[in-house]
PDB file of C-alpha atoms in Angstrom:
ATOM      1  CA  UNK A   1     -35.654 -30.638 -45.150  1.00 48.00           C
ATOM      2  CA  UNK A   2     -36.324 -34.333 -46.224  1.00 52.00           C
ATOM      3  CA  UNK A   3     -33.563 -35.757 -49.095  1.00 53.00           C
ATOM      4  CA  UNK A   4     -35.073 -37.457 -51.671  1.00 58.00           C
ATOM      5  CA  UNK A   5     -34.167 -41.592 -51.389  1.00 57.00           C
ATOM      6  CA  UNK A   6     -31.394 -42.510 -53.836  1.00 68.00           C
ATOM      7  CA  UNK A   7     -32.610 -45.550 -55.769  1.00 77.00           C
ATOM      8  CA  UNK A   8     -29.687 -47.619 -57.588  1.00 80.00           C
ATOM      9  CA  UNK A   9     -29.991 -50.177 -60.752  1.00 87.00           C
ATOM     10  CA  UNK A  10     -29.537 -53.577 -59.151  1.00 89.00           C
ATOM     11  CA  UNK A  11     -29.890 -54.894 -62.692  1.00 90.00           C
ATOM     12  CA  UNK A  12     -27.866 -57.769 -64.253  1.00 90.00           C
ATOM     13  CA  UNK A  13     -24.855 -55.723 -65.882  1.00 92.00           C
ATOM     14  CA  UNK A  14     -25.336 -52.464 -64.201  1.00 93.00           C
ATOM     15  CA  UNK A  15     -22.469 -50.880 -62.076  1.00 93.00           C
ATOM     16  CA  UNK A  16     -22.921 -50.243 -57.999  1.00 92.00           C
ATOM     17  CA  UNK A  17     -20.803 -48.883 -55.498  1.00 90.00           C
ATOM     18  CA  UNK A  18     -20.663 -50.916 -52.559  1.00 88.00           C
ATOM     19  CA  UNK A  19     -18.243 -49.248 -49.880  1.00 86.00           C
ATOM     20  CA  UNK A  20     -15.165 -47.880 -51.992  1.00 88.00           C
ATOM     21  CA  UNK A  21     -15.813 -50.270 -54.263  1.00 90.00           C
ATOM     22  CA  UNK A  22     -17.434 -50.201 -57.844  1.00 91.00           C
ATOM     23  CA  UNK A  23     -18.571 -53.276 -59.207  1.00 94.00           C
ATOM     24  CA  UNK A  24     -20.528 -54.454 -61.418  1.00 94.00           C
ATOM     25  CA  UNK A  25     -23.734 -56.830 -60.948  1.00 94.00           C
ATOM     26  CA  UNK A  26     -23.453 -60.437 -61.924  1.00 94.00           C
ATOM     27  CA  UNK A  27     -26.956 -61.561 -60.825  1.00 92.00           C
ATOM     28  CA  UNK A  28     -29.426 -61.167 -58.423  1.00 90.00           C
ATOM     29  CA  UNK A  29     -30.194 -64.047 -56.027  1.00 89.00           C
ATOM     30  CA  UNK A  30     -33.348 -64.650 -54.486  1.00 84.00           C
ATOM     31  CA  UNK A  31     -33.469 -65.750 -50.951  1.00 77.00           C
ATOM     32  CA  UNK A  32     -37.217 -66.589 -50.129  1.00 70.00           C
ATOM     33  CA  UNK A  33     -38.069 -68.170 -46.811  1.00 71.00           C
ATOM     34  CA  UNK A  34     -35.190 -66.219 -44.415  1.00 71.00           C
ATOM     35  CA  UNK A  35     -36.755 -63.116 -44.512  1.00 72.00           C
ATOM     36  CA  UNK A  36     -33.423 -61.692 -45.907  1.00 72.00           C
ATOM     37  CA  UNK A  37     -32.868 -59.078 -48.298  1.00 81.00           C
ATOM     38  CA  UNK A  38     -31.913 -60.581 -51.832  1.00 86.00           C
ATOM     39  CA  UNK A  39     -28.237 -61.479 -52.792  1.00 90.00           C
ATOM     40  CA  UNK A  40     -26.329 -60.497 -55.035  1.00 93.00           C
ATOM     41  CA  UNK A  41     -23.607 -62.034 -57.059  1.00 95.00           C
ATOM     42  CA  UNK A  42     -20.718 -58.652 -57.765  1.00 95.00           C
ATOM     43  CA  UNK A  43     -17.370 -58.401 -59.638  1.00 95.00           C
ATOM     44  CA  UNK A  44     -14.440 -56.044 -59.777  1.00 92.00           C
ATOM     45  CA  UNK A  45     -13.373 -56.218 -63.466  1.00 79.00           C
ATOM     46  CA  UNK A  46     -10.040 -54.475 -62.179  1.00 77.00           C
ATOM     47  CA  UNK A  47      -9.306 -56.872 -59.376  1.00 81.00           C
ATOM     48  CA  UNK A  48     -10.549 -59.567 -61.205  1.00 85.00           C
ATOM     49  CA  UNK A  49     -12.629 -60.720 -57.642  1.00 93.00           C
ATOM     50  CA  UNK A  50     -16.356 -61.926 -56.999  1.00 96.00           C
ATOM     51  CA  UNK A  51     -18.067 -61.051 -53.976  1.00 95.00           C
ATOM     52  CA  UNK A  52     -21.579 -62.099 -52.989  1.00 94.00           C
ATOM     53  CA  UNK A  53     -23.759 -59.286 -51.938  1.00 93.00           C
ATOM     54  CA  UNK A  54     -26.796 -58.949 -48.617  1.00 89.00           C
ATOM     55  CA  UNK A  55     -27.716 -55.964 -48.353  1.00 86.00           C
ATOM     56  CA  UNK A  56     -27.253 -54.842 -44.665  1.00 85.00           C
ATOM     57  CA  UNK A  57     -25.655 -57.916 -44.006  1.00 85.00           C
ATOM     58  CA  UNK A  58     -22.391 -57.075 -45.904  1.00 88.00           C
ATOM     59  CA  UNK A  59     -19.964 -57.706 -48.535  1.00 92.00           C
ATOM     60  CA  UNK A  60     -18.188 -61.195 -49.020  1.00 93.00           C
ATOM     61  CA  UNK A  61     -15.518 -62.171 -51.364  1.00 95.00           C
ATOM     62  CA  UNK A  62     -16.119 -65.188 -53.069  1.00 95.00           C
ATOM     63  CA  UNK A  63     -14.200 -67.562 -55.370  1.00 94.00           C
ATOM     64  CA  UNK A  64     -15.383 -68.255 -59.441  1.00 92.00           C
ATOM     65  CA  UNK A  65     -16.874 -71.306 -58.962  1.00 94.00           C
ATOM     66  CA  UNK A  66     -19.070 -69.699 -55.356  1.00 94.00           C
ATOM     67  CA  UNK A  67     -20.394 -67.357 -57.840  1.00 93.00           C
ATOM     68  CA  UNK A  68     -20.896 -69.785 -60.551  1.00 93.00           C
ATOM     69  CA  UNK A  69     -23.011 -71.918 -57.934  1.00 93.00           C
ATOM     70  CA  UNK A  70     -24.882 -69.114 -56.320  1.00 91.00           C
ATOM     71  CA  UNK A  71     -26.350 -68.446 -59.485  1.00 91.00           C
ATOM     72  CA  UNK A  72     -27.170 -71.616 -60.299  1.00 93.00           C
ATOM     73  CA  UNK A  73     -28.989 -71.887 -57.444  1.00 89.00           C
ATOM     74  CA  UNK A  74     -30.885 -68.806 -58.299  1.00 86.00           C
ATOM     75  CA  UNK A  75     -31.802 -70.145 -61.796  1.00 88.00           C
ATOM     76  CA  UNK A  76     -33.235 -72.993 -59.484  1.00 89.00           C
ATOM     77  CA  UNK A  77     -35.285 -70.813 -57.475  1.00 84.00           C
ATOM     78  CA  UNK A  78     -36.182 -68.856 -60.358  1.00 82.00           C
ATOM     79  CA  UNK A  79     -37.638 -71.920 -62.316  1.00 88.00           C
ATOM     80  CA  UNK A  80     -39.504 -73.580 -59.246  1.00 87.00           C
ATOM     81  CA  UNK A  81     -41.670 -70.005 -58.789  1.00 83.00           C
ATOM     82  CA  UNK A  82     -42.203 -69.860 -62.348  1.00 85.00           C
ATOM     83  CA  UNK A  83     -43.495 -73.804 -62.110  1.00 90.00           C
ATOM     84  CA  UNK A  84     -45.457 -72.757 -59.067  1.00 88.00           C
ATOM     85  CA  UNK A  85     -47.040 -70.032 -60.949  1.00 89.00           C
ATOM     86  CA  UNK A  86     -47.850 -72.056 -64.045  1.00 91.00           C
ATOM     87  CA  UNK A  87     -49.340 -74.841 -61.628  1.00 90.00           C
ATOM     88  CA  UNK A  88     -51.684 -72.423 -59.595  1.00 90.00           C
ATOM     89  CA  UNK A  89     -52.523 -70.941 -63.321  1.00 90.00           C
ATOM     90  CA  UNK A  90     -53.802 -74.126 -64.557  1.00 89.00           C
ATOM     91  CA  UNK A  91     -55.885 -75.040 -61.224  1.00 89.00           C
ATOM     92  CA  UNK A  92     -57.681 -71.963 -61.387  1.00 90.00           C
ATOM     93  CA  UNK A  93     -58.500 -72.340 -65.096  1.00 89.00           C
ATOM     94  CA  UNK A  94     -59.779 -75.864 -64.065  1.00 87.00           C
ATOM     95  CA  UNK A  95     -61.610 -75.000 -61.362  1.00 88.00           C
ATOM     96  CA  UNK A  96     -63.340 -72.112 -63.362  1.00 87.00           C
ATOM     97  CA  UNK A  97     -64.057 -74.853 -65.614  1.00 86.00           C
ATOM     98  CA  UNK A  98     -65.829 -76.769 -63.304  1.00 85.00           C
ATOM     99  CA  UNK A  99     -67.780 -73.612 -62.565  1.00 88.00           C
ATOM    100  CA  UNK A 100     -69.220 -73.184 -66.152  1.00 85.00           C
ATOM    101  CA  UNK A 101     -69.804 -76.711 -66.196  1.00 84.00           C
ATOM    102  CA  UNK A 102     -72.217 -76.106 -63.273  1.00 84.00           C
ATOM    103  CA  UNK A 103     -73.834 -73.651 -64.349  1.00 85.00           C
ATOM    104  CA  UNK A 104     -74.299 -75.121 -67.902  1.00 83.00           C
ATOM    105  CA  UNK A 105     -76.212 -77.805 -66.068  1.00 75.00           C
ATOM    106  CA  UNK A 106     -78.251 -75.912 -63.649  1.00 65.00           C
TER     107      UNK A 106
END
C-alpha cells in the first residue's frame, strides 16, 4: 500500500514542524545557482530564536540580525529575477517588432 505524500504550507506566516520543533515561517530564501533546496528563514515565538532552514541539509539557529540579512538578500534575488524577466519581456516585444516591421515592408 503506497501513503499518500504529505505536502506542508511553506508560506510566509504559516506554522511547520521541523524535528520537535514548531515554528513558524519567516520567509523563504531562494538559493539559485547551488543546486540546493530553498532556505528558509524560521522562528520559535516561545523561545524567542531564529533558525535558518535547508531542507535535507538541516536546521541552524541563527541570531536577529542573520535573519534580518538572509532576507534581505532574498528581496535581492527576488528583484534581480523580476528585472531579468522584465528585460527578456521587452526584447522579445522588440524583436517581434522588428518582425512586423519586415513584413510591413516586404
Amino acid at each position: 500500500m503506497q501513503s499518500k505524500a504529505r505536502r506542508r504550507d511553506w508560506s510566509a506566516g504559516a506554522t511547520v514542524k521541523v524535528g520537535f520543533l514548531t515554528l513558524t515561517v519567516i520567509a523563504k530564501i531562494p538559493t539559485p545557482g547551488d543546486f540546493k533546496s530553498d532556505a528558509y528563514v524560521l522562528a520559535s515565538a516561545a523561545k524567542g530564536t531564529f533558525y535558518e532552514f535547508v531542507p535535507h541539509n538541516g536546521l541552524n539557529k541563527i541570531d536577529a540580525d542573520e535573519a534580518r540579512d538572509l532576507i534581505a538578500d532574498g528581496k535581492r534575488i527576488a528583484e534581480q529575477r523580476a528585472a531579468a524577466v522584465v528585460a527578456k519581456a521587452s526584447a522579445s516585444a522588440a524583436h517581434a517588432a522588428v518582425i512586423a516591421e519586415m513584413l510591413e515592408v516586404a
